[in-house]
Structures are given as C-alpha cells and as structure tokens.
mmCIF file of C-alpha atoms in Angstrom:
data_model
loop_
_atom_site.group_PDB
_atom_site.id
_atom_site.type_symbol
_atom_site.label_atom_id
_atom_site.label_comp_id
_atom_site.label_asym_id
_atom_site.label_seq_id
_atom_site.Cartn_x
_atom_site.Cartn_y
_atom_site.Cartn_z
ATOM 1 C CA MET T 104 -73.517 23.956 -33.524
ATOM 2 C CA SER T 105 -73.809 25.587 -30.121
ATOM 3 C CA ASP T 106 -76.541 27.990 -31.280
ATOM 4 C CA SER T 107 -79.231 25.393 -32.089
ATOM 5 C CA SER T 108 -81.732 26.999 -29.701
ATOM 6 C CA LYS T 109 -81.156 30.477 -31.106
ATOM 7 C CA THR T 110 -82.852 32.361 -33.921
ATOM 8 C CA ALA T 111 -81.213 32.258 -37.352
ATOM 9 C CA VAL T 112 -81.550 35.144 -39.803
ATOM 10 C CA ILE T 113 -81.330 34.095 -43.455
ATOM 11 C CA THR T 114 -81.164 36.607 -46.278
ATOM 12 C CA GLY T 115 -82.296 35.720 -49.773
ATOM 13 C CA ALA T 116 -84.543 33.132 -48.135
ATOM 14 C CA SER T 117 -87.442 33.065 -50.586
ATOM 15 C CA SER T 118 -85.900 30.493 -52.921
ATOM 16 C CA GLY T 119 -82.789 28.528 -53.787
ATOM 17 C CA ILE T 120 -79.949 28.230 -51.304
ATOM 18 C CA GLY T 121 -81.612 30.481 -48.724
ATOM 19 C CA ALA T 122 -84.842 28.477 -48.720
ATOM 20 C CA VAL T 123 -82.922 25.224 -48.223
ATOM 21 C CA TYR T 124 -80.961 26.769 -45.354
ATOM 22 C CA ALA T 125 -84.324 27.687 -43.816
ATOM 23 C CA GLN T 126 -85.602 24.132 -44.184
ATOM 24 C CA ARG T 127 -82.483 22.561 -42.733
ATOM 25 C CA LEU T 128 -82.147 24.967 -39.813
ATOM 26 C CA ALA T 129 -85.837 24.650 -38.933
ATOM 27 C CA ALA T 130 -85.375 20.882 -38.854
ATOM 28 C CA ARG T 131 -82.505 21.431 -36.399
ATOM 29 C CA GLY T 132 -84.791 23.423 -34.100
ATOM 30 C CA HIS T 133 -83.832 26.976 -35.012
ATOM 31 C CA ASP T 134 -86.418 29.717 -34.908
ATOM 32 C CA LEU T 135 -86.051 31.774 -38.060
ATOM 33 C CA ILE T 136 -86.207 35.285 -39.419
ATOM 34 C CA LEU T 137 -86.481 35.053 -43.198
ATOM 35 C CA VAL T 138 -85.482 38.052 -45.320
ATOM 36 C CA ALA T 139 -86.120 38.612 -49.030
ATOM 37 C CA ARG T 140 -87.982 40.927 -51.381
ATOM 38 C CA ARG T 141 -90.826 38.512 -52.175
ATOM 39 C CA LEU T 142 -93.089 38.483 -49.131
ATOM 40 C CA ASP T 143 -95.587 36.038 -50.617
ATOM 41 C CA ARG T 144 -92.906 33.377 -51.029
ATOM 42 C CA LEU T 145 -91.505 34.068 -47.566
ATOM 43 C CA GLU T 146 -94.912 33.695 -45.922
ATOM 44 C CA LYS T 147 -95.616 30.433 -47.742
ATOM 45 C CA LEU T 148 -92.259 29.011 -46.668
ATOM 46 C CA ALA T 149 -92.750 30.279 -43.112
ATOM 47 C CA HIS T 150 -96.102 28.511 -42.831
ATOM 48 C CA GLU T 151 -94.641 25.261 -44.153
ATOM 49 C CA LEU T 152 -91.698 25.326 -41.771
ATOM 50 C CA SER T 153 -93.605 26.306 -38.653
ATOM 51 C CA SER T 154 -96.182 23.585 -39.352
ATOM 52 C CA ALA T 155 -93.578 20.921 -40.055
ATOM 53 C CA HIS T 156 -91.111 21.669 -37.279
ATOM 54 C CA GLY T 157 -92.959 23.659 -34.615
ATOM 55 C CA VAL T 158 -90.509 26.545 -34.797
ATOM 56 C CA ARG T 159 -91.220 30.251 -34.783
ATOM 57 C CA VAL T 160 -90.733 31.808 -38.231
ATOM 58 C CA GLU T 161 -90.879 35.543 -38.872
ATOM 59 C CA THR T 162 -90.738 37.160 -42.297
ATOM 60 C CA LEU T 163 -89.253 40.512 -43.258
ATOM 61 C CA ALA T 164 -89.676 41.883 -46.767
ATOM 62 C CA ALA T 165 -86.627 43.967 -47.674
ATOM 63 C CA ASP T 166 -84.686 44.871 -50.781
ATOM 64 C CA LEU T 167 -81.102 44.573 -49.572
ATOM 65 C CA GLY T 168 -79.888 46.331 -52.687
ATOM 66 C CA THR T 169 -81.227 49.574 -51.211
ATOM 67 C CA ASP T 170 -80.116 51.630 -48.239
ATOM 68 C CA SER T 171 -83.567 51.577 -46.659
ATOM 69 C CA GLY T 172 -83.856 47.825 -47.058
ATOM 70 C CA VAL T 173 -80.519 47.192 -45.366
ATOM 71 C CA SER T 174 -81.192 49.747 -42.621
ATOM 72 C CA GLY T 175 -84.332 47.954 -41.485
ATOM 73 C CA ILE T 176 -82.559 44.605 -41.155
ATOM 74 C CA GLU T 177 -79.564 46.228 -39.455
ATOM 75 C CA LYS T 178 -81.877 47.434 -36.697
ATOM 76 C CA VAL T 179 -83.259 43.938 -36.147
ATOM 77 C CA LEU T 180 -79.811 42.365 -36.052
ATOM 78 C CA ALA T 181 -78.500 44.967 -33.613
ATOM 79 C CA SER T 182 -81.421 44.796 -31.197
ATOM 80 C CA ASP T 183 -82.766 41.216 -31.116
ATOM 81 C CA LYS T 184 -80.811 39.236 -28.525
ATOM 82 C CA ARG T 185 -82.411 35.971 -29.638
ATOM 83 C CA ILE T 186 -80.376 36.001 -32.843
ATOM 84 C CA GLY T 187 -77.534 33.499 -32.771
ATOM 85 C CA MET T 188 -76.864 32.996 -36.468
ATOM 86 C CA LEU T 189 -76.725 35.118 -39.611
ATOM 87 C CA VAL T 190 -76.623 33.542 -43.061
ATOM 88 C CA ASN T 191 -75.601 36.227 -45.568
ATOM 89 C CA ASN T 192 -76.926 34.424 -48.621
ATOM 90 C CA ALA T 193 -78.566 37.225 -50.633
ATOM 91 C CA GLY T 194 -76.577 38.021 -53.745
ATOM 92 C CA VAL T 195 -76.817 38.595 -57.465
ATOM 93 C CA ALA T 196 -74.742 37.854 -60.553
ATOM 94 C CA ARG T 197 -74.876 39.942 -63.729
ATOM 95 C CA LEU T 198 -72.420 38.212 -66.029
ATOM 96 C CA ALA T 199 -71.309 40.234 -69.031
ATOM 97 C CA PRO T 200 -68.187 42.008 -70.298
ATOM 98 C CA LEU T 201 -67.748 45.213 -68.303
ATOM 99 C CA ALA T 202 -67.754 47.491 -71.346
ATOM 100 C CA GLY T 203 -71.176 46.187 -72.319
ATOM 101 C CA ALA T 204 -72.692 46.219 -68.827
ATOM 102 C CA THR T 205 -74.899 48.984 -67.523
ATOM 103 C CA ALA T 206 -73.817 50.979 -64.499
ATOM 104 C CA GLU T 207 -76.970 49.734 -62.772
ATOM 105 C CA ASP T 208 -76.045 46.085 -63.318
ATOM 106 C CA ALA T 209 -72.516 46.651 -62.055
ATOM 107 C CA MET T 210 -73.495 48.610 -58.975
ATOM 108 C CA SER T 211 -76.395 46.325 -58.055
ATOM 109 C CA GLN T 212 -73.829 43.571 -57.537
ATOM 110 C CA VAL T 213 -71.616 45.801 -55.416
ATOM 111 C CA SER T 214 -74.578 46.991 -53.352
ATOM 112 C CA LEU T 215 -75.958 43.545 -52.593
ATOM 113 C CA ASN T 216 -72.893 41.296 -52.626
ATOM 114 C CA ILE T 217 -70.568 43.665 -50.760
ATOM 115 C CA ALA T 218 -72.320 46.574 -49.063
ATOM 116 C CA ALA T 219 -75.320 44.705 -47.665
ATOM 117 C CA LEU T 220 -73.243 41.743 -46.470
ATOM 118 C CA THR T 221 -70.761 44.058 -44.761
ATOM 119 C CA ARG T 222 -73.407 46.182 -43.083
ATOM 120 C CA LEU T 223 -75.415 43.237 -41.811
ATOM 121 C CA THR T 224 -72.319 41.505 -40.462
ATOM 122 C CA ARG T 225 -71.239 44.682 -38.704
ATOM 123 C CA ALA T 226 -74.728 45.134 -37.244
ATOM 124 C CA VAL T 227 -74.942 41.658 -35.708
ATOM 125 C CA LEU T 228 -71.359 41.402 -34.485
ATOM 126 C CA PRO T 229 -71.422 43.569 -31.321
ATOM 127 C CA GLY T 230 -74.278 41.510 -29.862
ATOM 128 C CA PHE T 231 -72.546 38.250 -30.714
ATOM 129 C CA LEU T 232 -69.351 39.471 -29.059
ATOM 130 C CA ALA T 233 -71.203 40.677 -25.977
ATOM 131 C CA ARG T 234 -72.768 37.215 -25.606
ATOM 132 C CA ASN T 235 -69.537 35.524 -26.742
ATOM 133 C CA GLN T 236 -71.398 33.250 -29.112
ATOM 134 C CA GLY T 237 -72.875 33.380 -32.570
ATOM 135 C CA THR T 238 -72.311 32.139 -36.101
ATOM 136 C CA ILE T 239 -71.952 34.086 -39.333
ATOM 137 C CA VAL T 240 -72.122 32.315 -42.693
ATOM 138 C CA ASN T 241 -71.077 34.353 -45.727
ATOM 139 C CA VAL T 242 -71.876 32.896 -49.140
ATOM 140 C CA ALA T 243 -69.159 33.676 -51.695
ATOM 141 C CA SER T 244 -68.430 31.733 -54.893
ATOM 142 C CA VAL T 245 -65.664 29.746 -56.552
ATOM 143 C CA LEU T 246 -65.364 32.803 -58.798
ATOM 144 C CA ALA T 247 -63.780 34.547 -55.812
ATOM 145 C CA ILE T 248 -60.506 33.022 -57.023
ATOM 146 C CA GLN T 249 -61.193 32.756 -60.761
ATOM 147 C CA SER T 250 -62.029 35.662 -63.047
ATOM 148 C CA LEU T 251 -63.768 35.160 -66.383
ATOM 149 C CA PRO T 252 -64.166 37.623 -69.272
ATOM 150 C CA ILE T 253 -67.781 38.078 -68.145
ATOM 151 C CA SER T 254 -67.245 38.147 -64.370
ATOM 152 C CA ALA T 255 -65.167 41.245 -63.618
ATOM 153 C CA VAL T 256 -67.648 42.737 -61.153
ATOM 154 C CA TYR T 257 -69.101 39.475 -59.829
ATOM 155 C CA SER T 258 -65.683 37.898 -59.230
ATOM 156 C CA GLY T 259 -64.548 41.122 -57.605
ATOM 157 C CA THR T 260 -67.479 41.127 -55.198
ATOM 158 C CA LYS T 261 -67.008 37.486 -54.246
ATOM 159 C CA ALA T 262 -63.253 37.941 -53.803
ATOM 160 C CA TYR T 263 -64.214 40.651 -51.325
ATOM 161 C CA VAL T 264 -66.478 38.243 -49.434
ATOM 162 C CA LEU T 265 -63.652 35.716 -49.154
ATOM 163 C CA ALA T 266 -61.063 38.275 -48.012
ATOM 164 C CA PHE T 267 -63.531 39.995 -45.677
ATOM 165 C CA THR T 268 -64.504 36.737 -43.986
ATOM 166 C CA ARG T 269 -60.915 35.516 -43.648
ATOM 167 C CA ALA T 270 -59.969 38.754 -41.895
ATOM 168 C CA LEU T 271 -63.065 38.496 -39.708
ATOM 169 C CA GLN T 272 -62.132 34.942 -38.734
ATOM 170 C CA ALA T 273 -58.721 36.166 -37.584
ATOM 171 C CA GLU T 274 -60.380 38.983 -35.650
ATOM 172 C CA LEU T 275 -62.706 36.518 -33.895
ATOM 173 C CA ALA T 276 -60.136 33.798 -33.234
ATOM 174 C CA SER T 277 -60.049 34.278 -29.458
ATOM 175 C CA THR T 278 -63.828 34.591 -29.073
ATOM 176 C CA GLY T 279 -66.814 32.251 -29.096
ATOM 177 C CA VAL T 280 -68.090 33.818 -32.333
ATOM 178 C CA LYS T 281 -67.543 31.810 -35.508
ATOM 179 C CA ALA T 282 -67.561 32.769 -39.178
ATOM 180 C CA GLN T 283 -67.685 30.449 -42.169
ATOM 181 C CA VAL T 284 -67.230 31.404 -45.813
ATOM 182 C CA LEU T 285 -68.943 29.146 -48.329
ATOM 183 C CA LEU T 286 -67.708 28.965 -51.937
ATOM 184 C CA PRO T 287 -70.232 27.172 -54.158
ATOM 185 C CA GLY T 288 -69.674 26.314 -57.768
ATOM 186 C CA VAL T 289 -72.613 26.396 -60.155
ATOM 187 C CA THR T 290 -75.728 25.543 -58.145
ATOM 188 C CA ALA T 291 -79.223 24.829 -59.446
ATOM 189 C CA THR T 292 -80.908 28.088 -58.428
ATOM 190 C CA ASP T 293 -82.949 30.871 -60.031
ATOM 191 C CA LEU T 294 -79.775 32.953 -60.339
ATOM 192 C CA TRP T 295 -78.700 30.957 -63.392
ATOM 193 C CA SER T 296 -81.241 32.339 -65.840
ATOM 194 C CA GLU T 297 -81.183 34.651 -68.818
ATOM 195 C CA GLY T 298 -83.054 37.308 -66.862
ATOM 196 C CA ILE T 299 -80.741 37.354 -63.817
ATOM 197 C CA SER T 300 -77.188 36.212 -64.493
ATOM 198 C CA GLY T 301 -77.508 36.411 -68.256
ATOM 199 C CA VAL T 302 -76.244 32.823 -68.449
ATOM 200 C CA PRO T 303 -79.022 30.214 -68.323
ATOM 201 C CA LEU T 304 -78.398 26.933 -66.505
ATOM 202 C CA SER T 305 -79.205 25.000 -69.682
ATOM 203 C CA VAL T 306 -76.023 26.146 -71.440
ATOM 204 C CA LEU T 307 -73.720 25.081 -68.614
ATOM 205 C CA ASN T 308 -72.000 21.736 -68.211
ATOM 206 C CA GLN T 309 -74.634 19.809 -66.283
ATOM 207 C CA ASP T 310 -71.983 17.606 -64.643
ATOM 208 C CA SER T 311 -70.736 20.710 -62.821
ATOM 209 C CA VAL T 312 -74.130 21.723 -61.398
ATOM 210 C CA MET T 313 -74.808 20.914 -57.730
ATOM 211 C CA SER T 314 -78.297 20.699 -56.260
ATOM 212 C CA THR T 315 -79.174 23.194 -53.535
ATOM 213 C CA PRO T 316 -79.895 20.445 -50.943
ATOM 214 C CA ASP T 317 -76.484 18.874 -51.569
ATOM 215 C CA LEU T 318 -74.811 22.268 -51.268
ATOM 216 C CA VAL T 319 -76.470 23.266 -48.007
ATOM 217 C CA ASP T 320 -76.089 19.834 -46.431
ATOM 218 C CA ALA T 321 -72.361 19.919 -47.196
ATOM 219 C CA ALA T 322 -72.055 23.469 -45.850
ATOM 220 C CA LEU T 323 -73.808 22.607 -42.590
ATOM 221 C CA ARG T 324 -71.745 19.469 -42.068
ATOM 222 C CA ALA T 325 -68.608 21.557 -42.594
ATOM 223 C CA LEU T 326 -69.903 24.132 -40.123
ATOM 224 C CA ASP T 327 -70.588 21.418 -37.549
ATOM 225 C CA GLU T 328 -66.986 20.276 -37.940
ATOM 226 C CA GLY T 329 -65.628 23.789 -37.436
ATOM 227 C CA GLU T 330 -64.467 24.332 -41.001
ATOM 228 C CA ALA T 331 -63.768 27.995 -41.697
ATOM 229 C CA VAL T 332 -63.567 27.902 -45.504
ATOM 230 C CA THR T 333 -65.864 25.477 -47.298
ATOM 231 C CA TRP T 334 -65.555 24.359 -50.924
ATOM 232 C CA PRO T 335 -68.495 21.936 -51.217
ATOM 233 C CA SER T 336 -67.537 20.481 -54.603
ATOM 234 C CA VAL T 337 -63.764 20.140 -54.051
ATOM 235 C CA GLU T 338 -62.792 16.544 -53.314
ATOM 236 C CA ASP T 339 -59.118 17.196 -52.543
ATOM 237 C CA ALA T 340 -59.048 19.490 -49.499
ATOM 238 C CA GLN T 341 -55.261 19.743 -49.789
ATOM 239 C CA LEU T 342 -55.753 22.044 -52.785
ATOM 240 C CA TRP T 343 -57.046 24.803 -50.499
ATOM 241 C CA THR T 344 -54.209 24.234 -48.025
ATOM 242 C CA ASP T 345 -51.690 24.524 -50.849
ATOM 243 C CA PHE T 346 -53.399 27.683 -52.125
ATOM 244 C CA GLU T 347 -53.293 29.297 -48.669
ATOM 245 C CA GLN T 348 -49.645 28.376 -48.171
ATOM 246 C CA ALA T 349 -48.719 29.819 -51.567
ATOM 247 C CA ARG T 350 -50.630 33.004 -50.751
ATOM 248 C CA ALA T 351 -48.789 33.327 -47.428
ATOM 249 C CA ARG T 352 -45.416 32.852 -49.140
ATOM 250 C CA LEU T 353 -46.286 35.450 -51.770
ATOM 251 C CA PHE T 354 -47.323 37.968 -49.105
ATOM 252 C CA ALA T 355 -44.136 37.331 -47.117
ATOM 253 C CA ALA T 356 -42.133 37.951 -50.282
ATOM 254 C CA THR T 357 -43.611 41.462 -50.549
ATOM 255 C CA GLN T 358 -42.120 42.587 -47.227
ATOM 256 C CA THR T 359 -38.647 43.579 -48.485
ATOM 257 C CA GLY T 360 -38.913 47.362 -48.745
ATOM 258 C CA ARG T 361 -37.092 47.464 -52.081
ATOM 259 C CA PRO T 362 -37.842 46.787 -55.753
ATOM 260 C CA ALA T 363 -37.258 43.260 -56.981
ATOM 261 C CA SER T 364 -33.978 42.796 -58.866
ATOM 262 C CA ARG T 365 -35.749 42.541 -62.222
ATOM 263 C CA TYR T 366 -36.939 46.144 -61.807
ATOM 264 C CA ARG T 367 -33.548 47.593 -60.873
ATOM 265 C CA ALA T 368 -31.200 49.116 -63.437
ATOM 266 C CA GLY T 369 -28.134 47.027 -64.430
#
C-alpha cells in the first residue's frame, strides 16, 4: 500500500474486526485514529499498539448511529491532512423477521451501516482527491447478495455498501484514490450474540466461522494486490467474475425501451 506512512482511521475499532485492523496496520507502521463508543477499550488498545509498534494512536469516542457522533468524525476526516486511509468497519446486525422487529432496530442498522458509512466516505474523499492518494475500505457482508427471512434490513444495508462502493470505484478509476469492499461471511466477533444480532455464534455451523485475524489478513493481502472486491472465504474467484458478467448482461437486457414479449398482449 502506498499510504503506509499515513494515518489510518478505523471505525468500530474497540473490538473484533476493527481491533484486528488496528493491530495489523500499526504493525505496518500506520499511525491510527481509533473510533468507537467504548472509550475505555479504545484507550487500552491504543496503549498496547503505541507501546508495541511505536506509532501514534489517537482515540475518539463517538456513537456513529447518531448525527452528532458522525458529525464529529466528519470534521476530523475533512480537516486532517495526515489521514491516508479510512476503514469503515462500524456496523450492526439485528436479525429478525421485519414484522417482528422494532422500528428502532431497523433504523439503527440503516443509520450505522448506510448513513454513517456514506457520510464518512464523503467527508474524507475531497482531501484524498486533492492529494491524489488514499484508501477507503468498506466492510459489507456476504448477505449483500443473499437475503434470509431474518435479514431484510441487514441484507438491504449491506447490498447498499456493495453497490455504493462499486460505483465509487468507477468514479475513482482515473485517480490515485482506491476503494475496496470487503464481504465477510460469519466471523467470530461480538456481533454474533443474542444481545446484538439475535443469533448467537454457538448455534451457527462452526465450520463456516472465520477468525478475525484470518479475515483481516486476507483482506489486507487482497488490498496489497489491488483487489477491488474481496470475498475472503471464497476459494473459486471465478464465481465473482461470473456473477459480475451475469449482472452486466442482465442490465444490458433492460435497455430496450419496450416491454418484454411475455408482457405484451397476443
């Protein structure tokens, strides 16, 4: 990565995937700005990383599910010219049938998974473009392309992250700014608990669960190699190529300006 001497901002950095990103990027020589709600965890991690790797680590407590929380981080991203990387990792899953979900559970996913990610990306982008360098990593999910009876809102938010990042990649194609979208499967994090997702890790097929170090190491290797869309657990990369080609053919087939023959009267 060309931004190894720059500062990386990581959201949702107090545990799980975000904390491992912090560890790995500190080991690569990045200074860090760690963002999460739990300041005590952030400060403990910051002390460990600065002691182990000699990097500068700042902590910012913010609830990115709120307007005020996002606004504070937007200001940092827009004004700090040291920032060369943004990892949009903060997210939440509330898995339940929509009819039985509360409005709060539904909208908390939209606020964090969509609104915060969009606002923070938009805030950092002008500076990256002005300097013609920078890296944005957006964490989506394999449920971006697969909807379950309990994932209407969550799958919808992660489908947004995938589509948003793909469009952003096209927008940035002629610049020195890069964007990667990461699509993890089930990962061993705090998210998979009765109190957060509603689906505890213990009830899932353990053969399908990836460790957070394995996930982040795969994601960073893919980023080093310039991969735009990363499926860490998918062995056959041709599957994504086939999916993209089928999507392109389907879109091309929509550009006729007339109803398909099956919808036209005799």
